[in-house]
Amino acid sequence: MEKIRMKVPLVEMDGDEMTRIIWKKLKDELILPYIDLKTVYFDLGLPERDRTNDRVTEEAALAAKEYGVAVKCATITPNRQRVEEYGLHAMYKSPNATIRAILDGTVFRTPIIVGNIKPAVRNWKKPITIARHAFGDIYKASEIATDRGGRAELRFIPNEGEETVLQICDLDEPMVLQGQFNKDSSIRSFAHSCFRYALSAKQDLWFSTKDTISKQYDQTFKLIFQEIYDTDYRKRFEEAGITYFYTLIDDAVARVIRSEGGFIWACKNYDGDVMSDMVSTAFGSLAMMTSVLVSPDGNFEYEAAHGTVTKHYYRYLAGEKTSTNPIATLFAWTGALRKRGELDGLPELERYADSMEAACLGTVESGIMTKDLALLAEGGSTAVDTDGFIAAVRAAYEGRFTR
Ligand code: NAP
Ligand code: MG
């Protein structure tokens, strides 16, 4: 069988621990036998980040910007304990934060759905993707908790012109205060990423804030989204047969629960943090969640939403077989390859991604799955280890593979 050729390489970012082991297994068993894989490889494993003083992470992000599509393995974000464990020269920043800062993107998280794992919300039939703005608001807020009464003001000193002062409160008792901000430029990037992603996924886009209460702050988000939609995207949305829909966050929550799914829900930073945990839990498991970072100028970085599964890695090192779920990592690869296929006009690469995902989901639906899913599945299941699962997916793929 002839392997599928690629035109432009993927940017490949290798990672740490159990996911690094799975990364190699997936390539060897499910990708390299079928694709003449071209990648520009960066080793984001902790030892190499340490050796290069984290330059490798920056280089990988710049390459993602240059080539347009990247696939990333989960990586360790070092804390004090990791500094000791790996004898690091520094407590490096989270690779995802470094990459996000360079690509200036929005994170889209989508559950992977299988027939024998029912969502907790019965009417959800299609995935709900959360698009989380990952800058500002309470995550960059300044706070004061007072131990006495006093007067608080919100004061803005412009670079030119007169300052603005608003009285917040004047109280005779202890109080808590918080000042938050966001940048128009970041809200614009967020909006562009969401509109582009909706076009690429061919799904409706919902956006919600609390603009009736927050008449300046949240209202600005709403107005920027509307302006960008009207000038840059309305026509393309109409052509694609999809809609942009703005509503209040409380109305959105009610509609989401009553919906069938199958749309993208853009959320401000805090709302996205909370709602993505709710949505992923209601759909089943973090090991069944894909994540893609989309930059406003149209670069894509695909990954799994979970971490490096450290506990399983220690068992692996002790020589045990582990039943670690490789699905989200496999879908990071198929997502990236499908995007390359789309961009480069290679329908056979897109078809490969579709059939591989179908083979993987079909395997789970036939009752063969890793332990984490066997605990959730209805209608009988056999829990296998990671190697057993990958072998079953390969068999399913070859079974249905006709060209
Ligand atoms: P984790 O790797 O997501 O694992 C937490 C637990 O969730 C595991 O112990 C396991 O539960 C379950 N789990 C997660 N993924 C699974 C899978 N594919 N198959 C089966 N079970 C799975 O989170 P963590 O242990 O908090 O973090 C470990 C490391 O990952 C940390 O160093 C952190 O910095 C890093 N991290 C990286 C990223 C990223 O690169 N995007 C994201 C998050 C965390 P059981 O043990 O009960 O089986
Ligand atoms: Mg959270």
Short mmCIF file of C-alpha atoms and ligand atoms in Angstrom, two decimals:
data_model
loop_
_atom_site.label_atom_id
_atom_site.label_comp_id
_atom_site.label_asym_id
_atom_site.label_seq_id
_atom_site.Cartn_x
_atom_site.Cartn_y
_atom_site.Cartn_z
CA MET A 1 0.00 0.00 0.00
CA GLU A 2 1.35 3.37 -0.98
CA LYS A 3 1.77 5.91 1.80
CA ILE A 4 -0.03 9.23 1.72
CA ARG A 5 2.32 12.05 0.76
CA MET A 6 2.43 15.42 2.50
CA LYS A 7 3.39 18.76 0.98
CA VAL A 8 4.11 21.00 3.97
CA PRO A 9 5.46 19.58 7.23
CA LEU A 10 3.66 19.66 10.56
CA VAL A 11 5.44 21.28 13.47
CA GLU A 12 5.83 18.43 15.95
CA MET A 13 6.33 19.27 19.64
CA ASP A 14 7.27 16.22 21.68
CA GLY A 15 6.60 16.20 25.43
CA ASP A 16 6.98 14.38 28.73
CA GLU A 17 6.28 11.23 30.73
CA MET A 18 3.42 8.87 29.80
CA THR A 19 2.23 11.04 26.93
CA ARG A 20 5.74 10.98 25.45
CA ILE A 21 5.63 7.18 25.48
CA ILE A 22 2.16 7.20 23.89
CA TRP A 23 3.33 9.77 21.32
CA LYS A 24 5.89 7.34 19.94
CA LYS A 25 3.55 4.36 20.02
CA LEU A 26 0.88 6.29 18.09
CA LYS A 27 3.36 7.37 15.47
CA ASP A 28 4.81 3.89 15.03
CA GLU A 29 1.49 2.04 14.95
CA LEU A 30 -1.14 4.39 13.55
CA ILE A 31 0.60 7.11 11.55
CA LEU A 32 3.93 6.07 10.01
CA PRO A 33 2.54 2.88 8.38
CA TYR A 34 0.10 4.99 6.34
CA ILE A 35 1.62 8.43 5.92
CA ASP A 36 4.90 9.58 4.53
CA LEU A 37 5.06 11.85 7.55
CA LYS A 38 6.85 15.16 7.27
CA THR A 39 7.46 17.07 10.48
CA VAL A 40 9.71 19.77 11.80
CA TYR A 41 10.55 18.24 15.17
CA PHE A 42 11.05 20.08 18.46
CA ASP A 43 11.71 18.23 21.68
CA LEU A 44 9.77 20.06 24.40
CA GLY A 45 10.57 17.32 26.92
CA LEU A 46 11.84 18.85 30.14
CA PRO A 47 15.49 17.75 29.77
CA GLU A 48 15.77 19.49 26.37
CA ARG A 49 13.98 22.60 27.63
CA ASP A 50 16.51 22.70 30.43
CA ARG A 51 19.49 22.12 28.12
CA THR A 52 18.41 24.98 25.84
CA ASN A 53 17.32 27.27 28.67
CA ASP A 54 13.78 26.93 27.24
CA ARG A 55 14.80 28.36 23.87
CA VAL A 56 13.40 25.24 22.21
CA THR A 57 9.86 26.17 23.30
CA GLU A 58 10.16 29.60 21.74
CA GLU A 59 11.63 28.15 18.55
CA ALA A 60 8.79 25.65 18.33
CA ALA A 61 6.18 28.40 18.72
CA LEU A 62 7.87 30.51 16.04
CA ALA A 63 7.91 27.48 13.74
CA ALA A 64 4.17 27.01 14.37
CA LYS A 65 3.70 30.60 13.23
CA GLU A 66 5.82 29.98 10.15
CA TYR A 67 4.28 26.66 9.05
CA GLY A 68 0.74 27.26 10.31
CA VAL A 69 -0.09 23.88 11.89
CA ALA A 70 1.47 22.25 14.96
CA VAL A 71 0.78 19.18 17.07
CA LYS A 72 1.89 19.19 20.70
CA CYS A 73 2.36 16.42 23.26
CA ALA A 74 1.52 17.17 26.91
CA THR A 75 4.43 18.69 28.80
CA ILE A 76 5.38 19.15 32.42
CA THR A 77 4.98 22.65 33.83
CA PRO A 78 7.76 22.59 36.38
CA ASN A 79 7.09 23.38 40.03
CA ARG A 80 9.59 23.18 42.90
CA GLN A 81 9.29 19.40 43.14
CA ARG A 82 10.01 19.00 39.39
CA VAL A 83 13.04 21.28 39.67
CA GLU A 84 14.46 18.80 42.15
CA GLU A 85 13.28 15.68 40.33
CA TYR A 86 14.90 16.77 37.04
CA GLY A 87 17.76 18.84 38.51
CA LEU A 88 16.61 21.88 36.52
CA HIS A 89 18.54 25.13 36.20
CA ALA A 90 15.32 27.17 36.53
CA MET A 91 11.59 26.83 37.12
CA TYR A 92 10.62 27.34 33.47
CA LYS A 93 7.30 28.87 32.48
CA SER A 94 4.47 26.67 31.26
CA PRO A 95 5.21 25.80 27.60
CA ASN A 96 1.55 26.42 26.82
CA ALA A 97 1.79 29.94 28.24
CA THR A 98 4.94 30.62 26.16
CA ILE A 99 3.31 29.29 23.00
CA ARG A 100 0.06 31.18 23.68
CA ALA A 101 1.98 34.42 24.20
CA ILE A 102 3.75 34.01 20.84
CA LEU A 103 0.71 32.84 18.86
CA ASP A 104 -1.71 35.20 20.71
CA GLY A 105 -4.48 32.68 20.53
CA THR A 106 -7.76 31.44 21.88
CA VAL A 107 -8.14 27.90 23.23
CA PHE A 108 -10.96 25.75 21.86
CA ARG A 109 -11.86 22.59 23.78
CA THR A 110 -14.13 19.94 22.31
CA PRO A 111 -15.28 16.65 23.84
CA ILE A 112 -14.86 13.46 21.80
CA ILE A 113 -18.16 11.62 21.83
CA VAL A 114 -18.83 7.88 21.67
CA GLY A 115 -22.20 6.15 21.56
CA ASN A 116 -21.73 3.98 24.64
CA ILE A 117 -20.76 6.82 26.98
CA LYS A 118 -23.84 8.94 27.52
CA PRO A 119 -23.49 12.59 28.50
CA ALA A 120 -24.98 13.53 31.86
CA VAL A 121 -27.24 15.96 29.97
CA ARG A 122 -29.52 13.56 28.09
CA ASN A 123 -30.37 15.76 25.10
CA TRP A 124 -26.73 16.55 24.21
CA LYS A 125 -26.06 14.64 20.99
CA LYS A 126 -23.22 16.62 19.44
CA PRO A 127 -20.10 18.10 21.04
CA ILE A 128 -20.13 21.58 22.53
CA THR A 129 -16.88 23.45 21.99
CA ILE A 130 -15.88 26.05 24.54
CA ALA A 131 -13.79 28.95 23.20
CA ARG A 132 -12.10 30.53 26.20
CA HIS A 133 -10.54 33.97 26.08
CA ALA A 134 -7.25 33.37 27.86
CA PHE A 135 -6.23 36.91 28.86
CA GLY A 136 -7.10 39.41 31.60
CA ASP A 137 -10.19 40.02 33.78
CA ILE A 138 -9.88 38.47 37.26
CA TYR A 139 -6.73 36.57 36.18
CA LYS A 140 -4.86 39.88 36.08
CA ALA A 141 -6.87 41.77 38.71
CA SER A 142 -5.62 43.86 41.65
CA GLU A 143 -7.38 43.25 44.95
CA ILE A 144 -7.55 44.73 48.42
CA ALA A 145 -9.26 43.30 51.51
CA THR A 146 -9.49 46.10 54.10
CA ASP A 147 -9.71 45.78 57.87
CA ARG A 148 -11.52 49.13 58.27
CA GLY A 149 -13.95 51.49 56.61
CA GLY A 150 -13.00 54.04 53.94
CA ARG A 151 -13.66 55.39 50.47
CA ALA A 152 -12.63 53.62 47.24
CA GLU A 153 -12.25 55.21 43.82
CA LEU A 154 -11.63 53.97 40.29
CA ARG A 155 -9.15 56.36 38.73
CA PHE A 156 -7.89 56.48 35.14
CA ILE A 157 -4.91 58.68 34.27
CA PRO A 158 -4.73 58.91 30.47
CA ASN A 159 -1.49 59.49 28.58
CA GLU A 160 -3.04 62.75 27.36
CA GLY A 161 -6.05 64.72 28.55
CA GLU A 162 -8.03 64.76 31.75
CA GLU A 163 -8.30 61.97 34.24
CA THR A 164 -11.52 60.14 35.09
CA VAL A 165 -12.46 59.35 38.69
CA LEU A 166 -15.46 57.30 39.79
CA GLN A 167 -16.42 56.69 43.39
CA ILE A 168 -16.84 52.96 43.99
CA CYS A 169 -18.05 53.05 47.59
CA ASP A 170 -17.76 54.92 50.90
CA LEU A 171 -18.28 52.58 53.86
CA ASP A 172 -17.86 52.50 57.64
CA GLU A 173 -16.86 48.83 57.74
CA PRO A 174 -14.19 46.44 56.34
CA MET A 175 -14.63 45.59 52.65
CA VAL A 176 -13.13 43.81 49.62
CA LEU A 177 -12.11 45.60 46.42
CA GLN A 178 -11.09 44.39 42.97
CA GLY A 179 -9.82 46.18 39.88
CA GLN A 180 -9.76 44.29 36.57
CA PHE A 181 -8.96 45.16 32.99
CA ASN A 182 -8.76 43.80 29.48
CA LYS A 183 -7.25 45.17 26.25
CA ASP A 184 -9.24 46.03 23.15
CA SER A 185 -6.49 44.38 21.08
CA SER A 186 -6.85 41.11 22.99
CA ILE A 187 -10.64 41.14 22.71
CA ARG A 188 -10.24 41.71 18.96
CA SER A 189 -7.86 38.75 18.64
CA PHE A 190 -10.30 36.64 20.62
CA ALA A 191 -13.16 37.63 18.31
CA HIS A 192 -11.18 36.91 15.12
CA SER A 193 -10.09 33.50 16.44
CA CYS A 194 -13.68 32.58 17.28
CA PHE A 195 -15.13 33.65 13.93
CA ARG A 196 -12.36 31.88 12.03
CA TYR A 197 -12.76 28.72 14.05
CA ALA A 198 -16.53 28.68 13.50
CA LEU A 199 -15.94 28.97 9.75
CA SER A 200 -13.36 26.21 9.83
CA ALA A 201 -15.62 23.90 11.90
CA LYS A 202 -18.75 25.01 9.98
CA GLN A 203 -20.64 25.44 13.26
CA ASP A 204 -22.70 28.26 14.76
CA LEU A 205 -20.93 30.59 17.15
CA TRP A 206 -22.56 31.71 20.41
CA PHE A 207 -21.07 34.45 22.57
CA SER A 208 -22.29 35.43 26.00
CA THR A 209 -21.41 38.07 28.61
CA LYS A 210 -23.33 40.01 31.26
CA ASP A 211 -23.59 43.31 29.38
CA THR A 212 -26.90 44.33 30.97
CA ILE A 213 -25.12 44.65 34.32
CA SER A 214 -21.60 45.47 33.11
CA LYS A 215 -22.55 48.35 30.86
CA GLN A 216 -19.00 49.40 29.95
CA TYR A 217 -16.80 46.33 30.47
CA ASP A 218 -18.87 43.47 29.09
CA GLN A 219 -20.61 45.83 26.68
CA THR A 220 -17.21 46.51 25.07
CA PHE A 221 -16.75 42.76 24.42
CA LYS A 222 -20.20 42.59 22.86
CA LEU A 223 -19.65 45.65 20.64
CA ILE A 224 -16.20 44.55 19.44
CA PHE A 225 -17.54 41.12 18.49
CA GLN A 226 -20.49 42.66 16.65
CA GLU A 227 -18.33 45.18 14.78
CA ILE A 228 -15.83 42.52 13.66
CA TYR A 229 -18.65 40.19 12.66
CA ASP A 230 -20.36 42.87 10.58
CA THR A 231 -17.22 44.08 8.81
CA ASP A 232 -15.26 40.86 8.30
CA TYR A 233 -17.39 37.75 8.70
CA ARG A 234 -21.13 38.26 8.13
CA LYS A 235 -20.91 37.44 4.46
CA ARG A 236 -18.70 34.39 4.93
CA PHE A 237 -21.00 33.08 7.68
CA GLU A 238 -24.01 33.42 5.41
CA GLU A 239 -22.20 31.60 2.63
CA ALA A 240 -21.23 28.80 5.03
CA GLY A 241 -24.81 28.58 6.32
CA ILE A 242 -23.84 29.25 9.93
CA THR A 243 -24.91 31.96 12.38
CA TYR A 244 -23.39 34.24 15.00
CA PHE A 245 -25.59 34.63 18.04
CA TYR A 246 -25.04 36.88 21.06
CA THR A 247 -26.96 36.41 24.30
CA LEU A 248 -26.67 37.05 28.03
CA ILE A 249 -24.63 34.45 29.92
CA ASP A 250 -27.58 33.29 32.05
CA ASP A 251 -29.75 32.88 28.96
CA ALA A 252 -26.86 31.02 27.28
CA VAL A 253 -26.57 28.56 30.18
CA ALA A 254 -30.25 27.72 29.95
CA ARG A 255 -30.10 27.33 26.16
CA VAL A 256 -26.93 25.19 26.29
CA ILE A 257 -28.55 22.74 28.68
CA ARG A 258 -31.66 22.48 26.50
CA SER A 259 -29.68 22.20 23.24
CA GLU A 260 -28.52 19.19 21.22
CA GLY A 261 -24.96 20.59 21.13
CA GLY A 262 -23.05 21.00 17.91
CA PHE A 263 -21.95 24.65 18.29
CA ILE A 264 -19.13 26.79 19.63
CA TRP A 265 -19.67 28.75 22.82
CA ALA A 266 -17.30 31.69 23.22
CA CYS A 267 -16.79 32.72 26.84
CA LYS A 268 -14.88 35.40 28.69
CA ASN A 269 -11.89 34.15 30.66
CA TYR A 270 -13.62 33.19 33.92
CA ASP A 271 -16.79 31.91 32.28
CA GLY A 272 -14.68 29.74 29.95
CA ASP A 273 -12.62 28.35 32.83
CA VAL A 274 -15.75 27.27 34.71
CA MET A 275 -17.93 26.23 31.77
CA SER A 276 -15.25 24.08 30.11
CA ASP A 277 -14.94 22.00 33.28
CA MET A 278 -18.70 21.67 33.44
CA VAL A 279 -19.02 20.67 29.79
CA SER A 280 -16.12 18.18 29.85
CA THR A 281 -17.39 16.53 33.04
CA ALA A 282 -20.93 16.31 31.69
CA PHE A 283 -19.59 14.67 28.51
CA GLY A 284 -17.56 12.07 30.44
CA SER A 285 -13.82 12.51 30.84
CA LEU A 286 -10.81 14.80 30.45
CA ALA A 287 -9.09 12.00 28.54
CA MET A 288 -11.77 12.49 25.84
CA MET A 289 -11.22 16.19 25.27
CA THR A 290 -9.27 17.79 22.44
CA SER A 291 -7.81 21.23 22.60
CA VAL A 292 -6.65 23.53 19.84
CA LEU A 293 -5.05 26.93 20.06
CA VAL A 294 -6.05 29.17 17.17
CA SER A 295 -4.25 32.43 16.53
CA PRO A 296 -6.02 35.45 15.03
CA ASP A 297 -3.85 35.20 11.90
CA GLY A 298 -4.92 31.60 11.39
CA ASN A 299 -2.27 29.30 12.92
CA PHE A 300 -3.36 26.11 14.64
CA GLU A 301 -1.78 24.13 17.47
CA TYR A 302 -3.46 20.83 18.39
CA GLU A 303 -3.04 18.96 21.68
CA ALA A 304 -4.80 16.78 24.24
CA ALA A 305 -6.52 18.64 27.10
CA HIS A 306 -5.01 16.37 29.77
CA GLY A 307 -1.52 16.40 31.27
CA THR A 308 1.39 13.97 31.14
CA VAL A 309 -0.42 11.36 33.33
CA THR A 310 2.45 11.19 35.81
CA LYS A 311 0.99 8.44 38.01
CA HIS A 312 0.74 6.07 35.07
CA TYR A 313 4.29 6.96 33.98
CA TYR A 314 5.74 5.90 37.34
CA ARG A 315 3.93 2.59 36.99
CA TYR A 316 5.28 2.27 33.43
CA LEU A 317 8.81 2.94 34.74
CA ALA A 318 8.27 0.20 37.33
CA GLY A 319 7.69 -2.18 34.42
CA GLU A 320 3.89 -2.38 34.67
CA LYS A 321 1.54 -2.26 31.69
CA THR A 322 -0.69 0.80 31.93
CA SER A 323 -4.15 1.41 30.60
CA THR A 324 -3.64 5.04 29.64
CA ASN A 325 -6.14 6.45 27.17
CA PRO A 326 -4.35 7.61 23.97
CA ILE A 327 -7.49 8.99 22.25
CA ALA A 328 -7.04 12.71 22.91
CA THR A 329 -3.41 12.52 21.78
CA LEU A 330 -4.37 10.57 18.65
CA PHE A 331 -7.03 13.19 17.86
CA ALA A 332 -4.43 15.94 18.24
CA TRP A 333 -2.50 14.22 15.43
CA THR A 334 -5.52 13.57 13.23
CA GLY A 335 -6.75 17.14 13.80
CA ALA A 336 -3.40 18.56 12.73
CA LEU A 337 -3.09 16.23 9.73
CA ARG A 338 -6.65 17.02 8.60
CA LYS A 339 -5.91 20.74 8.82
CA ARG A 340 -2.72 20.24 6.74
CA GLY A 341 -4.79 18.28 4.23
CA GLU A 342 -7.33 21.10 4.01
CA LEU A 343 -4.71 23.81 3.62
CA ASP A 344 -2.58 21.92 1.12
CA GLY A 345 -5.38 20.45 -0.99
CA LEU A 346 -4.69 16.83 0.02
CA PRO A 347 -8.10 15.15 0.36
CA GLU A 348 -6.47 11.76 1.01
CA LEU A 349 -4.87 13.19 4.16
CA GLU A 350 -8.27 14.47 5.31
CA ARG A 351 -9.78 11.05 4.55
CA TYR A 352 -7.05 9.35 6.56
CA ALA A 353 -7.87 11.57 9.57
CA ASP A 354 -11.60 10.85 9.24
CA SER A 355 -11.13 7.07 8.94
CA MET A 356 -8.59 6.88 11.76
CA GLU A 357 -10.92 8.78 14.10
CA ALA A 358 -13.83 6.59 13.02
CA ALA A 359 -11.73 3.44 13.62
CA CYS A 360 -10.82 4.70 17.08
CA LEU A 361 -14.39 5.58 18.08
CA GLY A 362 -15.68 2.36 16.51
CA THR A 363 -13.23 0.39 18.66
CA VAL A 364 -14.58 2.01 21.84
CA GLU A 365 -18.15 1.51 20.64
CA SER A 366 -17.41 -2.18 20.02
CA GLY A 367 -16.59 -2.44 23.74
CA ILE A 368 -12.77 -2.36 23.64
CA MET A 369 -11.40 0.55 25.63
CA THR A 370 -8.95 1.72 28.27
CA LYS A 371 -9.81 1.45 31.96
CA ASP A 372 -10.89 5.07 32.45
CA LEU A 373 -13.64 4.62 29.85
CA ALA A 374 -14.65 1.11 30.91
CA LEU A 375 -15.74 2.68 34.20
CA LEU A 376 -18.17 4.95 32.33
CA ALA A 377 -19.37 2.83 29.42
CA GLU A 378 -22.80 1.29 29.13
CA GLY A 379 -23.53 -2.12 27.65
CA GLY A 380 -20.48 -4.24 28.43
CA SER A 381 -16.83 -3.46 27.89
CA THR A 382 -13.39 -5.02 27.93
CA ALA A 383 -10.66 -2.92 29.52
CA VAL A 384 -7.33 -3.31 27.70
CA ASP A 385 -3.92 -1.74 28.21
CA THR A 386 -2.65 1.07 25.99
CA ASP A 387 -0.84 -1.28 23.58
CA GLY A 388 -3.89 -3.51 23.32
CA PHE A 389 -6.10 -0.54 22.55
CA ILE A 390 -3.77 0.85 19.89
CA ALA A 391 -3.55 -2.60 18.28
CA ALA A 392 -7.34 -2.85 18.21
CA VAL A 393 -7.62 0.58 16.58
CA ARG A 394 -5.06 -0.44 13.97
CA ALA A 395 -7.02 -3.59 13.20
CA ALA A 396 -10.24 -1.60 12.91
CA TYR A 397 -8.56 0.94 10.63
CA GLU A 398 -7.15 -1.73 8.33
CA GLY A 399 -10.48 -3.50 8.29
CA ARG A 400 -12.34 -0.51 6.96
CA PHE A 401 -9.50 0.81 4.84
CA THR A 402 -10.36 0.56 1.16
CA ARG A 403 -8.91 2.84 -1.45
P1 NAP B 1 -3.07 14.64 34.21
O1 NAP B 1 -1.80 14.27 33.58
O2 NAP B 1 -4.15 15.14 33.31
O3 NAP B 1 -3.61 13.39 35.01
C1 NAP B 1 -4.50 13.46 36.12
C2 NAP B 1 -5.25 12.14 36.26
O4 NAP B 1 -6.30 12.10 35.30
C3 NAP B 1 -4.41 10.91 36.00
O5 NAP B 1 -3.71 10.51 37.14
C4 NAP B 1 -5.47 9.93 35.54
O6 NAP B 1 -6.23 9.45 36.63
C5 NAP B 1 -6.39 10.81 34.73
N1 NAP B 1 -5.99 10.90 33.31
C6 NAP B 1 -5.59 12.00 32.63
N2 NAP B 1 -5.33 11.71 31.36
C7 NAP B 1 -5.59 10.39 31.21
C8 NAP B 1 -5.50 9.49 30.12
N3 NAP B 1 -5.10 9.90 28.91
N4 NAP B 1 -5.82 8.19 30.33
C9 NAP B 1 -6.24 7.77 31.52
N5 NAP B 1 -6.34 8.58 32.59
C10 NAP B 1 -6.01 9.87 32.44
O7 NAP B 1 -2.85 15.79 35.30
P2 NAP B 1 -1.77 15.91 36.47
O8 NAP B 1 -1.40 14.57 37.02
O9 NAP B 1 -2.33 16.94 37.35
O10 NAP B 1 -0.50 16.55 35.78
C11 NAP B 1 0.65 15.81 35.36
C12 NAP B 1 1.61 16.73 34.64
O11 NAP B 1 1.00 17.20 33.46
C13 NAP B 1 2.03 17.95 35.45
O12 NAP B 1 3.43 18.04 35.46
C14 NAP B 1 1.42 19.13 34.71
O13 NAP B 1 2.29 20.24 34.71
C15 NAP B 1 1.25 18.59 33.32
N6 NAP B 1 0.11 19.17 32.55
C16 NAP B 1 0.34 19.47 31.24
C17 NAP B 1 -0.67 19.93 30.43
C18 NAP B 1 -0.37 20.23 29.00
O14 NAP B 1 0.74 20.07 28.54
N7 NAP B 1 -1.34 20.68 28.24
C19 NAP B 1 -1.97 20.06 30.96
C20 NAP B 1 -2.18 19.71 32.28
C21 NAP B 1 -1.15 19.24 33.07
P3 NAP B 1 -5.91 8.07 37.41
O15 NAP B 1 -4.56 8.24 38.02
O16 NAP B 1 -7.02 8.02 38.39
O17 NAP B 1 -5.93 6.95 36.42
MG MG B 2 -10.28 25.44 35.52
#
